Amino acid sequence: MALTSALRRATKNKGRKEMAKERIGFIGVGLMGHGMAANIVDKGWPLTVMGHRNREPVEDLKRRGAAEASTPRELAEASDIVVMCVTGSPQVEAVVNGPDGLASAGKPLLIVDCSTSEPSVTTRLAAELEPKGIVLIDAPLGRTPKDAWEGTLDVMAGGAPEHVERARPVLEAFAGRILPTGPTGTGHTMKLLNNFLSMGYAALYSEALTMGAKAGLTPAVFDSVIRGGRMDCGFYQTFFKWVLERDPNAHRFTLRNGLKDMTYMASFANAAGAANPLGAAVRNSFAMAVGAGRGDEYVPRLSDIVAELNGTSLAVGQDAEKAPGKP
């Protein structure tokens, strides 16, 4: 009898928790956003997504139980919390304030911007939206689309603690770590610093590999020294899955987006009155690649571009290469 009552209470409490789930809107179901949105709907959140030029992710999410909205306004009307994962600040502003934008719904919302946006734009937009009852927090992402699908992304969350806590259960659907950074705008600032480091590594690896190739050192020999040593890291390993294995999906982040982020970094440094000479050098590496018409290729291919511009190749004989001491 007691067990039956306990089960009845547990079922009732579970029902209350399910009923308490807020309605989620999601805009930007691209490389990263598709996996994020899939985790949200698969974990029981009522989800509405906005139409996308690539219909495959939208149709997949609809099969999983998501609804579809044709405009940001329509999506806002169906949502309590809206997650955005778009390219950058211009796209964020268009979604929020454009014709039929989120703000035009005229209702309270919590907007969670998971894009890599310009911090000064984020803080300005948040201030503009506050009188309308709309809260904007920034929650940019670390790691890769593979981690988005596995629910193990890093999230750098900028916003008032109560707003970050409200968003936390949704973020936990696709994140392994949620790292509060401070007020709104600090998440995007930290993301730029994170990407400065990662894009800087990409530029360094590319130049080092090219100089090695000029001296007759193959990428396999280079890797035999670096891997497992103090200069090894997760970014190195995904970068070298392209360099050594020619895995086209090793690091699905385009050179064009790398240039965009380094341009935001330059803008931030200028606004802060900070000298950022290494940032300028990294940005120019990516500007060179994009200017050569290679902007839609993924970041590890910067190694090939730098090598080609220096009259050499990293791919020649890759299949036959063996590092000393390796089978």
CSV table of C-alpha atoms in Angstrom, one decimal:
chain,number,residue,atom,x,y,z
A,1,MET,CA,0.0,0.0,0.0
A,2,ALA,CA,2.8,2.4,1.0
A,3,LEU,CA,4.7,1.4,-2.1
A,4,THR,CA,1.7,2.1,-4.3
A,5,SER,CA,1.3,5.6,-2.7
A,6,ALA,CA,5.0,6.3,-3.2
A,7,LEU,CA,4.8,5.4,-6.8
A,8,ARG,CA,1.7,7.5,-7.3
A,9,ARG,CA,3.5,10.5,-5.7
A,10,ALA,CA,6.6,9.9,-7.8
A,11,THR,CA,4.5,9.8,-11.0
A,12,LYS,CA,2.7,12.9,-10.1
A,13,ASN,CA,5.9,14.8,-9.3
A,14,LYS,CA,7.4,13.6,-12.5
A,15,GLY,CA,4.4,14.9,-14.4
A,16,ARG,CA,4.8,18.3,-12.7
A,17,LYS,CA,8.4,18.5,-13.7
A,18,GLU,CA,7.6,17.7,-17.3
A,19,MET,CA,4.8,20.3,-17.3
A,20,ALA,CA,7.2,22.8,-15.9
A,21,LYS,CA,9.5,22.6,-18.9
A,22,GLU,CA,9.7,25.9,-20.8
A,23,ARG,CA,9.1,26.1,-24.5
A,24,ILE,CA,12.3,26.4,-26.5
A,25,GLY,CA,12.8,28.1,-29.8
A,26,PHE,CA,16.0,27.4,-31.8
A,27,ILE,CA,17.4,29.5,-34.7
A,28,GLY,CA,20.5,28.3,-36.6
A,29,VAL,CA,20.4,24.5,-37.1
A,30,GLY,CA,23.7,24.3,-39.0
A,31,LEU,CA,26.8,22.4,-38.3
A,32,MET,CA,26.8,23.0,-34.6
A,33,GLY,CA,23.1,23.9,-34.1
A,34,HIS,CA,21.7,20.7,-35.5
A,35,GLY,CA,23.2,18.5,-32.8
A,36,MET,CA,22.3,21.0,-30.1
A,37,ALA,CA,18.7,21.2,-31.1
A,38,ALA,CA,18.5,17.4,-31.5
A,39,ASN,CA,19.6,17.0,-27.9
A,40,ILE,CA,17.1,19.5,-26.7
A,41,VAL,CA,14.1,17.8,-28.3
A,42,ASP,CA,15.4,14.3,-27.6
A,43,LYS,CA,15.6,15.2,-23.9
A,44,GLY,CA,12.0,16.2,-23.7
A,45,TRP,CA,11.9,19.9,-24.2
A,46,PRO,CA,9.1,21.4,-26.4
A,47,LEU,CA,11.0,22.7,-29.4
A,48,THR,CA,10.3,25.0,-32.3
A,49,VAL,CA,12.9,25.6,-35.0
A,50,MET,CA,13.0,28.2,-37.7
A,51,GLY,CA,13.2,27.2,-41.3
A,52,HIS,CA,16.7,26.9,-42.7
A,53,ARG,CA,18.1,27.0,-46.3
A,54,ASN,CA,19.4,23.4,-45.7
A,55,ARG,CA,16.1,21.5,-45.2
A,56,GLU,CA,17.8,18.2,-44.0
A,57,PRO,CA,18.4,19.3,-40.4
A,58,VAL,CA,14.9,20.9,-40.1
A,59,GLU,CA,13.2,17.7,-41.4
A,60,ASP,CA,15.3,15.6,-39.1
A,61,LEU,CA,14.3,17.7,-36.1
A,62,LYS,CA,10.6,17.6,-37.1
A,63,ARG,CA,10.8,13.8,-37.2
A,64,ARG,CA,12.2,13.9,-33.6
A,65,GLY,CA,9.1,16.0,-32.5
A,66,ALA,CA,10.0,19.6,-33.1
A,67,ALA,CA,7.6,22.1,-34.7
A,68,GLU,CA,8.7,24.6,-37.4
A,69,ALA,CA,8.2,28.4,-37.5
A,70,SER,CA,8.6,30.4,-40.7
A,71,THR,CA,9.8,33.7,-39.1
A,72,PRO,CA,11.6,34.7,-35.8
A,73,ARG,CA,8.4,36.4,-34.7
A,74,GLU,CA,6.3,33.2,-35.1
A,75,LEU,CA,9.0,31.3,-33.3
A,76,ALA,CA,9.0,33.9,-30.4
A,77,GLU,CA,5.3,33.6,-30.1
A,78,ALA,CA,5.7,29.8,-29.5
A,79,SER,CA,8.6,30.1,-27.1
A,80,ASP,CA,9.7,31.1,-23.6
A,81,ILE,CA,13.4,30.7,-24.3
A,82,VAL,CA,15.1,31.2,-27.7
A,83,VAL,CA,18.5,29.7,-28.4
A,84,MET,CA,20.4,31.2,-31.3
A,85,CYS,CA,23.4,29.6,-33.0
A,86,VAL,CA,24.1,31.8,-36.1
A,87,THR,CA,27.2,33.2,-37.7
A,88,GLY,CA,27.8,36.4,-35.8
A,89,SER,CA,26.6,39.8,-34.7
A,90,PRO,CA,25.0,41.0,-38.0
A,91,GLN,CA,22.9,37.8,-38.1
A,92,VAL,CA,21.9,38.1,-34.4
A,93,GLU,CA,20.8,41.7,-34.9
A,94,ALA,CA,18.8,40.7,-38.0
A,95,VAL,CA,17.0,37.8,-36.2
A,96,VAL,CA,16.2,40.0,-33.1
A,97,ASN,CA,15.4,43.4,-34.7
A,98,GLY,CA,14.7,42.7,-38.3
A,99,PRO,CA,11.3,42.6,-40.0
A,100,ASP,CA,9.3,40.0,-38.1
A,101,GLY,CA,12.2,39.6,-35.7
A,102,LEU,CA,12.0,38.1,-32.2
A,103,ALA,CA,11.4,41.6,-30.6
A,104,SER,CA,8.4,42.3,-32.8
A,105,ALA,CA,6.4,39.6,-31.0
A,106,GLY,CA,6.1,42.1,-28.1
A,107,LYS,CA,6.4,39.5,-25.3
A,108,PRO,CA,8.9,38.6,-22.6
A,109,LEU,CA,11.7,36.3,-23.7
A,110,LEU,CA,15.0,34.9,-22.6
A,111,ILE,CA,17.4,34.9,-25.6
A,112,VAL,CA,20.5,32.8,-25.3
A,113,ASP,CA,23.1,33.8,-28.0
A,114,CYS,CA,25.3,30.8,-28.6
A,115,SER,CA,26.9,32.5,-31.6
A,116,THR,CA,30.4,33.9,-31.6
A,117,SER,CA,29.4,37.6,-31.5
A,118,GLU,CA,31.1,40.9,-31.0
A,119,PRO,CA,31.0,41.7,-27.3
A,120,SER,CA,30.2,45.4,-27.7
A,121,VAL,CA,27.3,44.6,-29.9
A,122,THR,CA,26.0,42.0,-27.4
A,123,THR,CA,26.1,44.5,-24.5
A,124,ARG,CA,24.4,47.2,-26.6
A,125,LEU,CA,21.7,44.8,-27.8
A,126,ALA,CA,21.0,43.5,-24.3
A,127,ALA,CA,20.6,47.1,-23.0
A,128,GLU,CA,18.2,47.9,-25.9
A,129,LEU,CA,16.0,44.8,-25.3
A,130,GLU,CA,15.8,45.1,-21.5
A,131,PRO,CA,13.0,47.8,-21.5
A,132,LYS,CA,11.0,45.5,-23.7
A,133,GLY,CA,11.1,42.7,-21.2
A,134,ILE,CA,13.6,40.7,-23.2
A,135,VAL,CA,16.7,39.3,-21.5
A,136,LEU,CA,19.7,38.6,-23.7
A,137,ILE,CA,22.6,36.4,-22.3
A,138,ASP,CA,25.6,35.2,-24.2
A,139,ALA,CA,26.5,31.5,-24.2
A,140,PRO,CA,29.1,30.9,-26.9
A,141,LEU,CA,30.5,27.4,-27.4
A,142,GLY,CA,33.7,25.5,-27.2
A,143,ARG,CA,34.5,22.2,-29.0
A,144,THR,CA,33.1,20.7,-32.2
A,145,PRO,CA,29.9,19.6,-34.0
A,146,LYS,CA,30.7,16.0,-32.8
A,147,ASP,CA,30.6,17.3,-29.2
A,148,ALA,CA,27.3,19.0,-30.0
A,149,TRP,CA,25.8,15.7,-31.0
A,150,GLU,CA,27.3,14.0,-27.9
A,151,GLY,CA,26.1,16.7,-25.5
A,152,THR,CA,29.6,17.5,-24.4
A,153,LEU,CA,30.1,21.1,-25.5
A,154,ASP,CA,31.7,23.8,-23.3
A,155,VAL,CA,29.5,26.8,-22.8
A,156,MET,CA,30.8,30.2,-21.7
A,157,ALA,CA,27.8,31.9,-20.1
A,158,GLY,CA,27.7,35.7,-19.6
A,159,GLY,CA,24.7,37.2,-17.8
A,160,ALA,CA,23.1,37.9,-14.5
A,161,PRO,CA,23.3,34.7,-12.3
A,162,GLU,CA,19.5,34.3,-12.2
A,163,HIS,CA,19.2,34.4,-16.0
A,164,VAL,CA,22.1,31.9,-16.4
A,165,GLU,CA,20.4,29.6,-13.9
A,166,ARG,CA,17.1,29.8,-15.8
A,167,ALA,CA,18.9,28.8,-19.0
A,168,ARG,CA,21.1,26.2,-17.4
A,169,PRO,CA,18.7,23.2,-17.7
A,170,VAL,CA,18.4,23.9,-21.5
A,171,LEU,CA,22.2,24.3,-21.8
A,172,GLU,CA,22.7,21.1,-20.0
A,173,ALA,CA,20.9,19.3,-22.8
A,174,PHE,CA,23.9,19.8,-25.1
A,175,ALA,CA,26.8,20.9,-22.8
A,176,GLY,CA,29.3,18.9,-20.7
A,177,ARG,CA,30.5,22.1,-19.0
A,178,ILE,CA,28.7,25.4,-18.3
A,179,LEU,CA,31.2,28.1,-17.2
A,180,PRO,CA,29.8,31.4,-15.9
A,181,THR,CA,32.0,34.2,-17.0
A,182,GLY,CA,30.4,37.3,-15.5
A,183,PRO,CA,28.0,39.9,-16.8
A,184,THR,CA,26.4,39.8,-20.3
A,185,GLY,CA,29.2,40.3,-22.9
A,186,THR,CA,31.9,38.4,-21.0
A,187,GLY,CA,30.9,35.1,-22.5
A,188,HIS,CA,31.6,36.5,-26.0
A,189,THR,CA,34.8,38.1,-24.8
A,190,MET,CA,36.0,34.8,-23.4
A,191,LYS,CA,35.0,33.0,-26.6
A,192,LEU,CA,37.1,35.5,-28.7
A,193,LEU,CA,40.1,34.8,-26.4
A,194,ASN,CA,39.5,31.1,-26.7
A,195,ASN,CA,39.4,31.3,-30.5
A,196,PHE,CA,42.5,33.6,-30.6
A,197,LEU,CA,44.4,30.8,-29.0
A,198,SER,CA,42.9,28.1,-31.3
A,199,MET,CA,43.3,30.0,-34.5
A,200,GLY,CA,46.8,31.0,-33.3
A,201,TYR,CA,47.7,27.4,-32.9
A,202,ALA,CA,46.4,26.7,-36.4
A,203,ALA,CA,48.6,29.5,-37.9
A,204,LEU,CA,51.7,28.3,-35.9
A,205,TYR,CA,51.2,24.6,-36.9
A,206,SER,CA,50.8,25.6,-40.5
A,207,GLU,CA,54.0,27.6,-40.6
A,208,ALA,CA,56.0,25.1,-38.6
A,209,LEU,CA,54.9,22.3,-40.9
A,210,THR,CA,55.8,24.3,-44.0
A,211,MET,CA,59.3,25.1,-42.7
A,212,GLY,CA,59.7,21.4,-41.8
A,213,ALA,CA,58.7,20.4,-45.3
A,214,LYS,CA,61.3,22.8,-46.7
A,215,ALA,CA,63.9,21.0,-44.6
A,216,GLY,CA,62.8,17.5,-45.6
A,217,LEU,CA,60.9,16.8,-42.3
A,218,THR,CA,57.6,15.1,-43.0
A,219,PRO,CA,54.4,15.8,-41.1
A,220,ALA,CA,54.7,12.2,-39.7
A,221,VAL,CA,58.1,13.0,-38.2
A,222,PHE,CA,56.8,16.3,-36.9
A,223,ASP,CA,53.9,14.5,-35.2
A,224,SER,CA,56.2,11.8,-33.7
A,225,VAL,CA,58.0,14.5,-31.7
A,226,ILE,CA,55.0,16.7,-30.7
A,227,ARG,CA,52.3,14.1,-29.9
A,228,GLY,CA,52.4,13.0,-26.3
A,229,GLY,CA,54.8,15.8,-25.4
A,230,ARG,CA,54.2,19.1,-23.6
A,231,MET,CA,53.0,20.8,-26.8
A,232,ASP,CA,50.3,18.2,-27.5
A,233,CYS,CA,46.6,19.2,-26.9
A,234,GLY,CA,43.1,18.4,-28.1
A,235,PHE,CA,43.2,21.1,-30.8
A,236,TYR,CA,46.5,19.7,-32.1
A,237,GLN,CA,45.0,16.2,-32.3
A,238,THR,CA,41.9,17.3,-34.4
A,239,PHE,CA,44.1,19.5,-36.6
A,240,PHE,CA,46.4,16.6,-37.3
A,241,LYS,CA,43.6,14.3,-38.1
A,242,TRP,CA,43.5,16.3,-41.3
A,243,VAL,CA,47.3,16.7,-41.7
A,244,LEU,CA,48.1,13.0,-41.3
A,245,GLU,CA,44.8,11.1,-42.1
A,246,ARG,CA,43.2,13.6,-44.5
A,247,ASP,CA,40.0,13.3,-42.5
A,248,PRO,CA,37.8,16.0,-44.0
A,249,ASN,CA,35.5,16.2,-40.9
A,250,ALA,CA,38.3,16.4,-38.3
A,251,HIS,CA,37.6,20.0,-37.4
A,252,ARG,CA,34.5,21.4,-39.1
A,253,PHE,CA,35.1,25.1,-38.7
A,254,THR,CA,35.6,27.2,-41.8
A,255,LEU,CA,38.6,29.5,-42.5
A,256,ARG,CA,36.0,32.3,-43.2
A,257,ASN,CA,34.6,32.0,-39.7
A,258,GLY,CA,38.1,32.0,-38.3
A,259,LEU,CA,38.8,35.3,-40.1
A,260,LYS,CA,35.5,36.7,-38.8
A,261,ASP,CA,36.4,35.8,-35.2
A,262,MET,CA,39.9,37.3,-35.5
A,263,THR,CA,38.4,40.5,-37.0
A,264,TYR,CA,36.1,40.7,-33.9
A,265,MET,CA,39.2,40.2,-31.8
A,266,ALA,CA,40.9,43.1,-33.5
A,267,SER,CA,37.9,45.3,-32.9
A,268,PHE,CA,37.8,44.3,-29.2
A,269,ALA,CA,41.6,45.0,-28.8
A,270,ASN,CA,41.1,48.5,-30.5
A,271,ALA,CA,38.1,49.3,-28.2
A,272,ALA,CA,40.2,48.2,-25.1
A,273,GLY,CA,43.2,50.2,-26.2
A,274,ALA,CA,45.3,47.1,-26.2
A,275,ALA,CA,48.3,46.2,-28.4
A,276,ASN,CA,47.5,42.9,-30.1
A,277,PRO,CA,50.4,42.3,-32.6
A,278,LEU,CA,50.1,38.5,-32.5
A,279,GLY,CA,46.3,38.8,-33.1
A,280,ALA,CA,47.0,40.9,-36.2
A,281,ALA,CA,49.4,38.2,-37.5
A,282,VAL,CA,46.9,35.4,-36.9
A,283,ARG,CA,44.2,37.4,-38.6
A,284,ASN,CA,46.4,38.0,-41.6
A,285,SER,CA,47.0,34.2,-42.0
A,286,PHE,CA,43.3,33.7,-42.2
A,287,ALA,CA,42.8,36.7,-44.4
A,288,MET,CA,45.4,35.3,-46.8
A,289,ALA,CA,43.5,32.0,-47.0
A,290,VAL,CA,40.1,33.6,-47.6
A,291,GLY,CA,41.6,36.1,-50.1
A,292,ALA,CA,42.9,33.1,-52.0
A,293,GLY,CA,39.3,31.8,-52.4
A,294,ARG,CA,39.6,29.1,-49.8
A,295,GLY,CA,37.3,30.6,-47.1
A,296,ASP,CA,34.8,27.7,-47.2
A,297,GLU,CA,37.5,25.1,-46.4
A,298,TYR,CA,38.0,23.9,-42.8
A,299,VAL,CA,40.7,25.4,-40.5
A,300,PRO,CA,43.2,22.5,-40.7
A,301,ARG,CA,43.5,23.0,-44.4
A,302,LEU,CA,45.4,26.3,-43.6
A,303,SER,CA,48.4,24.0,-43.4
A,304,ASP,CA,48.1,23.0,-47.0
A,305,ILE,CA,47.5,26.6,-48.1
A,306,VAL,CA,50.6,27.9,-46.3
A,307,ALA,CA,52.6,25.1,-47.8
A,308,GLU,CA,51.4,25.7,-51.3
A,309,LEU,CA,52.1,29.4,-51.1
A,310,ASN,CA,55.6,28.5,-50.1
A,311,GLY,CA,56.0,26.1,-53.1
A,312,THR,CA,55.8,22.9,-51.2
A,313,SER,CA,53.2,20.3,-50.2
A,314,LEU,CA,52.4,18.4,-47.0
A,315,ALA,CA,50.3,15.7,-48.7
A,316,VAL,CA,52.9,14.2,-51.1
A,317,GLY,CA,53.7,10.7,-50.1
A,318,GLN,CA,51.5,10.8,-47.0
A,319,ASP,CA,50.3,7.3,-47.4
A,320,ALA,CA,53.9,6.0,-47.5
A,321,GLU,CA,55.2,8.1,-44.6
A,322,LYS,CA,56.3,6.4,-41.5
A,323,ALA,CA,57.7,8.2,-38.4
A,324,PRO,CA,60.8,6.8,-36.8
A,325,GLY,CA,60.0,4.1,-34.3
A,326,LYS,CA,56.4,3.8,-35.5
A,327,PRO,CA,55.1,0.6,-37.1
